[in-house]
Short mmCIF file of C-alpha atoms in Angstrom, two decimals:
data_model
loop_
_atom_site.label_atom_id
_atom_site.label_comp_id
_atom_site.label_asym_id
_atom_site.label_seq_id
_atom_site.Cartn_x
_atom_site.Cartn_y
_atom_site.Cartn_z
CA MET A 1 19.87 -24.31 -14.45
CA SER A 2 17.49 -22.51 -12.21
CA PHE A 3 13.85 -21.81 -13.15
CA LEU A 4 11.09 -19.64 -11.65
CA ILE A 5 7.77 -21.57 -11.38
CA ARG A 6 4.42 -19.89 -10.43
CA VAL A 7 1.93 -22.23 -8.94
CA GLN A 8 -1.69 -22.20 -7.73
CA LEU A 9 -2.27 -24.59 -5.01
CA PRO A 10 -4.85 -25.10 -2.21
CA ASP A 11 -4.16 -23.08 0.69
CA THR A 12 -4.37 -26.18 3.02
CA PRO A 13 -1.47 -27.54 5.33
CA GLY A 14 0.70 -30.23 3.70
CA THR A 15 0.06 -29.05 0.15
CA LEU A 16 3.26 -27.07 -0.55
CA GLY A 17 5.12 -30.00 1.27
CA ALA A 18 3.74 -32.59 -1.29
CA VAL A 19 4.71 -30.16 -4.27
CA ALA A 20 8.27 -30.17 -2.60
CA THR A 21 8.24 -33.83 -2.53
CA ALA A 22 7.11 -34.13 -6.07
CA LEU A 23 9.78 -31.98 -7.33
CA GLY A 24 12.41 -33.75 -5.19
CA MET A 25 11.40 -37.04 -6.98
CA ILE A 26 12.56 -35.52 -10.29
CA GLY A 27 15.86 -34.09 -8.81
CA ALA A 28 14.86 -30.58 -8.69
CA ASP A 29 16.37 -28.51 -5.73
CA ILE A 30 14.11 -25.74 -4.39
CA LEU A 31 16.09 -22.71 -3.76
CA SER A 32 13.39 -20.23 -2.65
CA VAL A 33 9.56 -19.88 -2.03
CA ASP A 34 7.84 -16.48 -2.12
CA VAL A 35 4.07 -16.16 -1.35
CA VAL A 36 2.79 -13.99 -4.06
CA GLU A 37 -0.98 -13.96 -3.14
CA ARG A 38 -3.38 -15.87 -0.72
CA GLY A 39 -7.07 -15.72 -0.51
CA GLY A 40 -10.12 -17.70 -0.99
CA GLY A 41 -8.62 -20.95 -0.26
CA VAL A 42 -5.95 -20.53 -2.97
CA ALA A 43 -2.40 -19.72 -2.56
CA ILE A 44 -0.14 -18.37 -5.42
CA ASP A 45 3.44 -19.03 -4.89
CA ASP A 46 6.79 -18.30 -6.85
CA MET A 47 9.25 -20.92 -6.53
CA VAL A 48 12.89 -20.92 -7.74
CA VAL A 49 14.04 -24.40 -8.48
CA GLU A 50 17.28 -25.69 -9.80
CA LEU A 51 17.09 -28.65 -12.11
CA PRO A 52 19.93 -31.33 -12.77
CA SER A 53 21.65 -31.31 -16.05
CA GLY A 54 19.49 -32.64 -19.01
CA ARG A 55 16.30 -32.39 -17.08
CA LEU A 56 13.67 -30.41 -19.27
CA PRO A 57 11.49 -27.80 -17.54
CA ASP A 58 8.47 -29.58 -18.60
CA ALA A 59 9.22 -32.13 -15.88
CA VAL A 60 8.57 -29.47 -13.33
CA ILE A 61 5.16 -28.89 -14.47
CA THR A 62 4.27 -32.61 -14.76
CA ALA A 63 5.61 -33.17 -11.32
CA ALA A 64 4.00 -30.01 -9.64
CA GLU A 65 0.61 -30.78 -11.27
CA SER A 66 0.82 -34.48 -9.98
CA VAL A 67 -0.31 -33.00 -6.59
CA GLU A 68 -4.15 -32.60 -6.51
CA GLY A 69 -5.42 -29.04 -7.09
CA VAL A 70 -1.99 -27.69 -8.21
CA GLU A 71 -1.71 -25.92 -11.43
CA VAL A 72 1.38 -24.29 -12.88
CA ASP A 73 0.91 -20.83 -14.24
CA ALA A 74 4.44 -20.34 -15.80
CA VAL A 75 7.94 -21.51 -16.05
CA ARG A 76 10.80 -19.49 -17.14
CA PRO A 77 14.43 -19.41 -16.72
CA TYR A 78 15.68 -17.42 -13.87
CA ALA A 79 18.93 -15.94 -12.81
CA GLY A 80 17.99 -13.35 -10.55
CA VAL A 81 18.49 -12.70 -6.65
CA LEU A 82 16.80 -15.10 -4.47
CA ASP A 83 15.92 -12.42 -1.89
CA THR A 84 12.66 -11.12 -2.79
CA HIS A 85 12.34 -8.54 0.34
CA ARG A 86 14.93 -5.98 -0.84
CA GLU A 87 12.55 -2.84 -0.73
CA LEU A 88 14.37 -1.21 2.26
CA GLU A 89 17.76 -1.87 0.74
CA LEU A 90 16.79 -0.33 -2.56
CA VAL A 91 15.07 2.72 -0.83
CA GLU A 92 18.44 3.23 1.12
CA GLU A 93 20.31 2.97 -2.21
CA ILE A 94 18.30 5.56 -3.89
CA ALA A 95 18.48 7.98 -0.86
CA ALA A 96 22.13 7.67 -0.84
CA GLN A 97 22.27 8.82 -4.47
CA PRO A 98 19.20 10.80 -5.31
CA ALA A 99 20.75 12.37 -8.54
CA SER A 100 20.61 9.08 -10.16
CA GLY A 101 17.65 7.90 -8.11
CA LEU A 102 15.42 6.87 -11.06
CA SER A 103 18.33 4.78 -12.74
CA VAL A 104 18.83 2.83 -9.52
CA LEU A 105 14.98 2.16 -9.13
CA VAL A 106 14.47 0.95 -12.53
CA GLU A 107 17.46 -1.70 -12.16
CA GLY A 108 16.18 -2.58 -8.85
CA VAL A 109 12.50 -3.00 -9.30
CA PRO A 110 12.76 -6.04 -11.70
CA ARG A 111 14.66 -8.06 -8.97
CA ILE A 112 12.28 -7.22 -6.31
CA ILE A 113 9.07 -8.20 -8.23
CA ARG A 114 10.72 -10.60 -10.76
CA ALA A 115 9.94 -8.74 -13.93
CA GLY A 116 12.01 -8.52 -17.07
CA TRP A 117 12.43 -4.76 -17.16
CA ALA A 118 11.32 -1.46 -15.93
CA ILE A 119 11.12 2.14 -17.05
CA VAL A 120 10.03 5.47 -15.84
CA VAL A 121 7.83 7.40 -18.30
CA SER A 122 6.17 10.64 -18.36
CA VAL A 123 3.77 12.78 -20.66
CA GLY A 124 3.98 16.33 -21.47
CA GLU A 125 3.59 18.80 -24.45
CA PRO A 126 6.49 17.04 -26.52
CA GLY A 127 4.98 13.71 -26.13
CA VAL A 128 6.30 10.75 -24.22
CA ASP A 129 9.57 10.94 -22.34
CA ARG A 130 11.61 8.01 -21.07
CA LEU A 131 13.34 9.33 -17.81
CA ALA A 132 14.94 6.02 -17.07
CA SER A 133 15.10 2.49 -18.25
CA SER A 134 16.70 -0.57 -16.97
CA SER A 135 19.40 -2.27 -18.94
CA ALA A 136 17.13 -4.98 -20.08
CA ALA A 137 14.35 -2.64 -21.09
CA PRO A 138 13.36 -2.97 -24.95
CA GLU A 139 14.33 -0.17 -27.04
CA ALA A 140 11.14 -0.04 -29.12
CA PRO A 141 9.85 3.58 -29.24
CA ILE A 142 6.62 4.50 -27.28
CA THR A 143 4.75 6.96 -29.12
CA ASP A 144 1.56 7.21 -26.96
CA LEU A 145 0.77 6.51 -23.28
CA PRO A 146 -3.12 6.67 -23.24
CA TRP A 147 -3.38 5.57 -19.56
CA LEU A 148 -1.50 8.46 -18.51
CA PRO A 149 -2.04 10.44 -16.12
CA LEU A 150 -2.54 7.55 -13.86
CA GLU A 151 -4.09 7.77 -10.45
CA ARG A 152 -3.35 4.32 -9.10
CA ALA A 153 -1.33 1.30 -9.66
CA THR A 154 -2.87 -0.92 -12.08
CA ILE A 155 -2.39 -3.92 -14.57
CA LEU A 156 -2.32 -2.70 -18.21
CA ASP A 157 -3.88 -4.63 -21.15
CA SER A 158 -0.73 -5.87 -23.05
CA GLU A 159 -2.63 -6.08 -26.26
CA ASP A 160 -3.63 -2.33 -26.44
CA SER A 161 -2.86 -0.44 -29.42
CA TRP A 162 -0.05 1.70 -27.74
CA VAL A 163 1.85 -1.27 -26.87
CA PRO A 164 4.82 -1.87 -29.33
CA ASP A 165 4.48 -4.86 -31.60
CA THR A 166 7.69 -6.55 -30.27
CA TRP A 167 6.25 -6.50 -26.66
CA GLN A 168 3.17 -8.11 -27.89
CA GLU A 169 5.16 -10.79 -29.86
CA LEU A 170 6.84 -11.57 -26.60
CA GLY A 171 3.61 -11.97 -24.57
CA THR A 172 4.65 -9.06 -22.17
CA GLU A 173 2.58 -8.71 -19.11
CA LEU A 174 2.71 -4.92 -17.82
CA ALA A 175 1.80 -3.01 -14.71
CA ALA A 176 2.37 0.57 -13.91
CA THR A 177 2.03 2.84 -10.94
CA PRO A 178 2.26 6.65 -10.53
CA LEU A 179 5.59 7.98 -9.37
CA GLY A 180 5.05 11.05 -7.35
CA LYS A 181 2.48 12.67 -9.71
CA PRO A 182 -0.02 11.35 -12.02
CA ASP A 183 1.66 12.15 -15.30
CA LYS A 184 4.78 10.32 -14.43
CA ALA A 185 4.74 6.40 -13.87
CA LEU A 186 6.84 3.32 -13.32
CA LEU A 187 6.21 0.84 -16.00
CA VAL A 188 7.40 -2.73 -15.65
CA GLY A 189 7.15 -5.65 -18.14
CA ARG A 190 7.29 -9.41 -17.71
CA PRO A 191 7.92 -11.08 -21.04
CA GLY A 192 6.22 -14.37 -21.47
CA GLY A 193 4.37 -13.76 -18.30
CA PRO A 194 3.08 -14.78 -15.73
CA MET A 195 0.34 -12.27 -15.27
CA PHE A 196 0.79 -9.62 -12.43
CA ARG A 197 -1.34 -10.47 -9.32
CA ALA A 198 -3.12 -7.66 -7.24
CA ALA A 199 -0.72 -8.22 -4.36
CA GLU A 200 2.39 -7.64 -6.71
CA VAL A 201 0.69 -4.27 -8.01
CA ALA A 202 0.14 -3.29 -4.53
CA ARG A 203 3.76 -3.89 -3.65
CA LEU A 204 4.83 -2.02 -6.61
CA ALA A 205 2.69 0.95 -5.65
CA HIS A 206 3.94 0.87 -2.08
CA LEU A 207 7.53 1.26 -3.24
CA ALA A 208 6.83 3.68 -5.89
CA GLY A 209 5.11 5.80 -3.14
CA ILE A 210 8.07 5.57 -0.91
CA VAL A 211 10.67 6.18 -3.66
CA ALA A 212 8.67 9.41 -4.71
CA VAL A 213 8.99 10.95 -1.23
CA VAL A 214 12.62 10.12 -0.94
CA LEU A 215 13.42 11.60 -4.29
CA ASP A 216 11.31 14.77 -3.47
CA GLY A 217 12.78 15.18 0.04
#
């Protein structure tokens, strides 16, 4: 079974190799490594690892944190696409079928930034409107979006009163970015974490900006 682990580690030569060696000692096979954020002498990496049958994910945490200075932020099952640099392919797909562009967007975004789901929402006179939802998006109704209109991409407080109880119970981390105009936004959720990093939010904003231009073109 494959797992996605997010690790904080010293941004020094040899540290990632030491983590890989430690994981190899428990039979874990590293399938991909993606640098999420780097700065201040610390790197945040997402690693997809495959564990042998019968090996518990707790072993991954113990192995990784056996390397000095390494902390595991989160471990969760992962069955997504390993290529995390698919923005161009997604934009091309949206451009080829703009009539269903929002649906294509919400299905593609979770694979790119390794989230659980994505929806496009807007606010107007009737209230909150879901314009598109990914297949994994929760069906809990959203009755209020006090953070709209939204001027820039941001990480949202997952414990705010507008957040449905079921999302909070799952420990869903949330981030959003404007989609073409401030009263329409792309909202993404990551049940169980890990928290969104500034670099991920910037990546989300960049993608949304390009898609908005394509759909308006």
